[in-house]
PDB file of C-alpha atoms in Angstrom:
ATOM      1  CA  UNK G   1       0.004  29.596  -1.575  1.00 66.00           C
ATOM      2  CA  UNK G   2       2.612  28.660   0.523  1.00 68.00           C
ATOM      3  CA  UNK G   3       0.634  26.277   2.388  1.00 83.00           C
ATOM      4  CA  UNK G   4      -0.049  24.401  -0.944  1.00 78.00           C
ATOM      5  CA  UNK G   5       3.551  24.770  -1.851  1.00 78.00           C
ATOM      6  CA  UNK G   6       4.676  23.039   1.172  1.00 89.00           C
ATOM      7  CA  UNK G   7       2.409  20.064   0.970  1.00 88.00           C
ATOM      8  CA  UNK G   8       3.133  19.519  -2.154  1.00 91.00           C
ATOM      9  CA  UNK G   9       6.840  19.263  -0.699  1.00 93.00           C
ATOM     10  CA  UNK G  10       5.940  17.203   1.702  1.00 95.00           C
ATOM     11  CA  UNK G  11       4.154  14.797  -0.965  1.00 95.00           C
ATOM     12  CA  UNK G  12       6.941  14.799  -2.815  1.00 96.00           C
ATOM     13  CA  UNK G  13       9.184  13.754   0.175  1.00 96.00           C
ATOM     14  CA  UNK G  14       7.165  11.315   1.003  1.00 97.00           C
ATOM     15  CA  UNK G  15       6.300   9.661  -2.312  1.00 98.00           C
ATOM     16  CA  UNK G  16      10.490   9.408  -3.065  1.00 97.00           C
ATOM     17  CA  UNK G  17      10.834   8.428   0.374  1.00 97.00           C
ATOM     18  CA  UNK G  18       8.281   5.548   0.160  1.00 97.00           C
ATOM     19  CA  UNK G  19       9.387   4.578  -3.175  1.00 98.00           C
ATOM     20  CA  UNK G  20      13.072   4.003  -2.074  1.00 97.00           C
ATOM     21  CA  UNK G  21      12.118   1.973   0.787  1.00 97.00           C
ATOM     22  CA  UNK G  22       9.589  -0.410  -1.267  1.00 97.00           C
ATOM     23  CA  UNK G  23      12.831  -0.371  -4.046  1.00 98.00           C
ATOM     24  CA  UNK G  24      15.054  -1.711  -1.098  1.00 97.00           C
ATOM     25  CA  UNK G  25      12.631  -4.185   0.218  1.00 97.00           C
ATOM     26  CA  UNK G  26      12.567  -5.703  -3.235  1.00 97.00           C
ATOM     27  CA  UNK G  27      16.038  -5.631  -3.429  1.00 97.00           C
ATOM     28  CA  UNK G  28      15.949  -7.621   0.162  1.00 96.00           C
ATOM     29  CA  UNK G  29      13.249 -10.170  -0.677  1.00 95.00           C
ATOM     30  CA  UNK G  30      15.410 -11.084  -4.446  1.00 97.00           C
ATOM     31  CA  UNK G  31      11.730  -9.243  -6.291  1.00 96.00           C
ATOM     32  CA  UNK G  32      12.896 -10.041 -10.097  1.00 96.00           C
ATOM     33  CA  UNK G  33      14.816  -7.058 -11.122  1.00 97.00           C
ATOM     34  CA  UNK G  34      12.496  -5.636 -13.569  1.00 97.00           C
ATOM     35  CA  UNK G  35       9.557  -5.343 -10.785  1.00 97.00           C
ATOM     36  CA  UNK G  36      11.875  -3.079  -8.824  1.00 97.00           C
ATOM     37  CA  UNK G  37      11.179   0.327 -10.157  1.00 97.00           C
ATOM     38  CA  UNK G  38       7.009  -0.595 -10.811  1.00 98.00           C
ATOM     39  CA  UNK G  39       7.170  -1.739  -7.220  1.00 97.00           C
ATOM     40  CA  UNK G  40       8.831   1.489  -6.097  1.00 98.00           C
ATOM     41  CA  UNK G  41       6.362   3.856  -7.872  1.00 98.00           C
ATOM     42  CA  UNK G  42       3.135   1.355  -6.976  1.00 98.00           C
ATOM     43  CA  UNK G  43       4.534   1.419  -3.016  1.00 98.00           C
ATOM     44  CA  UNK G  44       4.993   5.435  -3.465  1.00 98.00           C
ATOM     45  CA  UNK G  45       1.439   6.467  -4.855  1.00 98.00           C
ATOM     46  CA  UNK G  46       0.043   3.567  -2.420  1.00 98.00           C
ATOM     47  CA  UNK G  47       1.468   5.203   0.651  1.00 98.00           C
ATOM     48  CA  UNK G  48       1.507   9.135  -0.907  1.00 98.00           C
ATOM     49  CA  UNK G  49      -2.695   8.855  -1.785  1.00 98.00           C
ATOM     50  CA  UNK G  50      -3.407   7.354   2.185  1.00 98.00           C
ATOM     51  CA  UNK G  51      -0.993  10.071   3.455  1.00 97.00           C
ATOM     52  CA  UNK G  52      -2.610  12.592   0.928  1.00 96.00           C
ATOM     53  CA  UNK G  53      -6.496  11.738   2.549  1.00 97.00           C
ATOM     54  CA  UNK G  54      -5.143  12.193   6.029  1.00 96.00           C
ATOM     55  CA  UNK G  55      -4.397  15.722   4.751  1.00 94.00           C
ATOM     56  CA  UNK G  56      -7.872  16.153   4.043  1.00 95.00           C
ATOM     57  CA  UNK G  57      -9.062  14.431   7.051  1.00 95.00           C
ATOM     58  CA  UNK G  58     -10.703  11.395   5.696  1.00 96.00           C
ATOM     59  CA  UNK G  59     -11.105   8.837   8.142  1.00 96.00           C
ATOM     60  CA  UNK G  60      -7.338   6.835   8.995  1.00 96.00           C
ATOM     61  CA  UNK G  61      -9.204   3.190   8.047  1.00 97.00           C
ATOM     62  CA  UNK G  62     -10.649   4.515   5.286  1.00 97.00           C
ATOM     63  CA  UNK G  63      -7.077   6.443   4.249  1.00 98.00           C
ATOM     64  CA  UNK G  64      -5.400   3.065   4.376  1.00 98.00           C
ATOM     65  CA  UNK G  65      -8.222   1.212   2.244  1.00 98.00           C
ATOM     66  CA  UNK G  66      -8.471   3.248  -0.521  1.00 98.00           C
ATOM     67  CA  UNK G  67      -4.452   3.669  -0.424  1.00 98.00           C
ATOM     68  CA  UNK G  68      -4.700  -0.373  -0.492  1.00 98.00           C
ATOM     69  CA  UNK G  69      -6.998  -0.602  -3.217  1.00 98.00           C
ATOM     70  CA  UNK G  70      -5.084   1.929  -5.212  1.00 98.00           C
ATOM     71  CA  UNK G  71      -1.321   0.128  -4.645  1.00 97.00           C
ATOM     72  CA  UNK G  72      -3.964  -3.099  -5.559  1.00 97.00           C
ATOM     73  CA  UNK G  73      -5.214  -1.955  -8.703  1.00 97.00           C
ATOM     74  CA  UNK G  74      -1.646  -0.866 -10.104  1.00 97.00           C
ATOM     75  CA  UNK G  75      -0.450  -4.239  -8.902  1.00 97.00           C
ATOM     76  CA  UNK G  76      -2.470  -5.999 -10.563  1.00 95.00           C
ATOM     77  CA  UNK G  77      -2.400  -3.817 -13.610  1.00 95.00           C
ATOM     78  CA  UNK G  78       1.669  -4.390 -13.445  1.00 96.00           C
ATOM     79  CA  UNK G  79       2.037  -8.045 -13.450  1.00 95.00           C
ATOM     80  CA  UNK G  80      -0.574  -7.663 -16.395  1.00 93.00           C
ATOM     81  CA  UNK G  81       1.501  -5.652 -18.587  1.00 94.00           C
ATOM     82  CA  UNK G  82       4.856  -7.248 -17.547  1.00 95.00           C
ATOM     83  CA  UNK G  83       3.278 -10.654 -17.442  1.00 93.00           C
ATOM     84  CA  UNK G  84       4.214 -11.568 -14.158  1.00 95.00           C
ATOM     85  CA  UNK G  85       2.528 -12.651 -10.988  1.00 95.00           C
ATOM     86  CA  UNK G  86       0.222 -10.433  -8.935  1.00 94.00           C
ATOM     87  CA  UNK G  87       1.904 -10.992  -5.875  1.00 95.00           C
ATOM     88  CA  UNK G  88       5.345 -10.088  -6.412  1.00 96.00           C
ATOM     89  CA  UNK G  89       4.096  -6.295  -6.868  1.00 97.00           C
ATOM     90  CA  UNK G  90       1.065  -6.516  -4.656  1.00 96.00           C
ATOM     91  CA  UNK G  91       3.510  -7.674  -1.449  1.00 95.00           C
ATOM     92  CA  UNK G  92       6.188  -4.828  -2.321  1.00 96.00           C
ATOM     93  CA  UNK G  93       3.648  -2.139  -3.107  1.00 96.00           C
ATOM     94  CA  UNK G  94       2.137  -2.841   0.456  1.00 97.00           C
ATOM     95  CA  UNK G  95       5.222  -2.188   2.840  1.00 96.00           C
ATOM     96  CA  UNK G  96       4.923   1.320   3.122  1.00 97.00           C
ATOM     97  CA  UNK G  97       1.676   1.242   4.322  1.00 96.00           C
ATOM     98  CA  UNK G  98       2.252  -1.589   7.285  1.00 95.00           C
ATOM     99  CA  UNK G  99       1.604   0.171  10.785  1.00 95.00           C
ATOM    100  CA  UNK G 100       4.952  -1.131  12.003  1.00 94.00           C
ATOM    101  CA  UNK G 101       5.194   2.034  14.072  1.00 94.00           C
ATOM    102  CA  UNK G 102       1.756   1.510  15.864  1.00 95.00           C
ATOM    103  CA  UNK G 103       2.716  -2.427  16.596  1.00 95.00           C
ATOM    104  CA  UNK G 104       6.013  -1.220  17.928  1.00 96.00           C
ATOM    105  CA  UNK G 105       3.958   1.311  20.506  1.00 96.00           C
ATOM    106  CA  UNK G 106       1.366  -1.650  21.365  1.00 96.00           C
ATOM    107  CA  UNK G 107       4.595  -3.715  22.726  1.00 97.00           C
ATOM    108  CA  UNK G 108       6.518  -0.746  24.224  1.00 97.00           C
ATOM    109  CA  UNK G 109       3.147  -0.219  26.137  1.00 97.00           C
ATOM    110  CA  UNK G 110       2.451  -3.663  27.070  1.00 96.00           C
ATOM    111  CA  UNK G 111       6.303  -3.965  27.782  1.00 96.00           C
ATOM    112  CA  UNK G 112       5.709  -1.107  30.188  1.00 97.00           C
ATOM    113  CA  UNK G 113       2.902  -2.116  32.304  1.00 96.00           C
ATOM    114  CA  UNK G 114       0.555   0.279  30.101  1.00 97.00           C
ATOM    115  CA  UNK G 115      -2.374  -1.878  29.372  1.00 97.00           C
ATOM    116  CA  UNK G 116      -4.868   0.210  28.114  1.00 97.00           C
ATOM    117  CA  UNK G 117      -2.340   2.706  26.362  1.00 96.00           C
ATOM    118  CA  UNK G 118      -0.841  -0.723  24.610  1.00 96.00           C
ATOM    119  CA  UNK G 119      -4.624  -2.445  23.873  1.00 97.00           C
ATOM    120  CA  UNK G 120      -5.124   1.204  21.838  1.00 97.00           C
ATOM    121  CA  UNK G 121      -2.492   1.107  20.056  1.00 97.00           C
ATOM    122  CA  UNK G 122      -2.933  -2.563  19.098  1.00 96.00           C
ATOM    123  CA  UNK G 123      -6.233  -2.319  18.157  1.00 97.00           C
ATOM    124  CA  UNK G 124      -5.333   0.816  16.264  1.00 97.00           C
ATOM    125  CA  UNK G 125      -2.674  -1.567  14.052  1.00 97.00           C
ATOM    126  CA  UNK G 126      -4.755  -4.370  13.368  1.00 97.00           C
ATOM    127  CA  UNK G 127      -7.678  -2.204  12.128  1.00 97.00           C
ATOM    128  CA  UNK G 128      -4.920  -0.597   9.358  1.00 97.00           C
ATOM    129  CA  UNK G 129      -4.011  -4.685   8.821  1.00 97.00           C
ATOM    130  CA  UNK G 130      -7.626  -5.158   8.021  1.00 97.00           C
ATOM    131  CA  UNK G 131      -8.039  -2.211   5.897  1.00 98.00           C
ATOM    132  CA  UNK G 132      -5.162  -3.609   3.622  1.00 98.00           C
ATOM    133  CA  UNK G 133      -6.359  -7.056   3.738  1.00 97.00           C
ATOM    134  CA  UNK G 134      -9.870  -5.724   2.459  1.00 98.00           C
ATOM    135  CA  UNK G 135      -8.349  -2.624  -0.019  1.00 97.00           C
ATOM    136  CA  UNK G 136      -6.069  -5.773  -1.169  1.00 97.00           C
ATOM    137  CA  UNK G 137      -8.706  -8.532  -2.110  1.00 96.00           C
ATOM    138  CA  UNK G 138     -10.963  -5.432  -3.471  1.00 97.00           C
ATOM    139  CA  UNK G 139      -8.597  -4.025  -5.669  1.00 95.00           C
ATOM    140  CA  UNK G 140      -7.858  -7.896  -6.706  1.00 93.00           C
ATOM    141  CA  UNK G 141     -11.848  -8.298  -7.070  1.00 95.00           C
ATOM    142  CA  UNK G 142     -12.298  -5.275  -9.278  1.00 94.00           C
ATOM    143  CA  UNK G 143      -9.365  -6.137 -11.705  1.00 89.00           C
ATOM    144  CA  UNK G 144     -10.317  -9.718 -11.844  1.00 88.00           C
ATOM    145  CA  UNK G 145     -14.679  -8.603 -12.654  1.00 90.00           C
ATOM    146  CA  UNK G 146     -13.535  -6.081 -14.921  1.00 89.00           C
ATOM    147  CA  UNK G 147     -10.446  -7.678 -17.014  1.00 84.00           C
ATOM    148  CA  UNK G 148     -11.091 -10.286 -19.238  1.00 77.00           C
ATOM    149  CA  UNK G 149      -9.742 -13.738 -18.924  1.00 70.00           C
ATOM    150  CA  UNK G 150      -7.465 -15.010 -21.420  1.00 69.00           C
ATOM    151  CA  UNK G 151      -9.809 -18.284 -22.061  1.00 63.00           C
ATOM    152  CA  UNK G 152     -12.603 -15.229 -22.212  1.00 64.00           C
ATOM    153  CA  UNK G 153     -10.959 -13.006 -24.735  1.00 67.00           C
ATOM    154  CA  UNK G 154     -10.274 -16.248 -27.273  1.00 69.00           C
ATOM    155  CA  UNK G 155     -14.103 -17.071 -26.800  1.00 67.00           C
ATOM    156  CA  UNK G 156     -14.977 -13.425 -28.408  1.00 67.00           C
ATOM    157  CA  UNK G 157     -13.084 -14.459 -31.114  1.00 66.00           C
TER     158      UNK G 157
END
């Protein structure tokens, strides 16, 4: 019980925590103000569901795709609903999950003569890159196959 009471803590802590840095990053980049709180939450659950499968043990590639395609899905549900674009919430509900801490240990390493400890780590990064990249266009994919178009939903009527 206390276990579970603790990670859920922890989730909690790291959900706010992930939501106030995606609400400052849109504050940095000039997001439209009325994208900043969707951003936040969108950035929060993003990062809090590929921290959550870690828990479990699920794969770290896999953790950061389906955290992608989840922060992808909402994005593109958001600029939907609030009629803006996609890429407004789908760029600000990405930052938490960017490995900048794994590129920062591939250049310390390099930067220290520590090839093969730096090639790890950099290869480590770039796969989490990828997995966005793919949980990004997938999530896109989805919404796009099963959302009408507007020119589609006149052409029902």
């Amino acid at each position: 019980m206390t276990d579970t009471l603790t990670l859920l803590g922890q989730g909690l802590i790291i959900f706010l925590s992930s939501s106030v840095g995606t609400f400052g990053f849109a504050i940095f980049m000039h997001a439209p103000k009325r994208a900043w709180l969707p951003a936040s939450v969108i950035g929060g659950a993003a990062y809090l569901t590929y921290w959550a499968l870690l828990q479990m043990n699920v794969y770290e590639p896999l953790s950061m795709f389906i955290g992608a395609l989840l922060g992808s899905l909402l994005g593109q549900y958001c600029a939907r609903r609030m009629r803006m674009i996609a890429t407004i919430f789908l760029l600000l509900g990405m930052i938490p999950l960017v490995p900048g801490l794994g590129l920062y240990r591939c250049m310390h390493y390099l930067a220290q003569e520590m090839y093969s400890a730096g090639a790890d780590a950099g290869v480590r990064a770039m796969v989490d890159i990828v997995m966005i990249a793919f949980g990004l266009g997938f999530g896109s994919y989805i919404f796009r196959v099963f959302t009408p178009s507007r020119a589609a939903k006149e052409a029902l009527k």
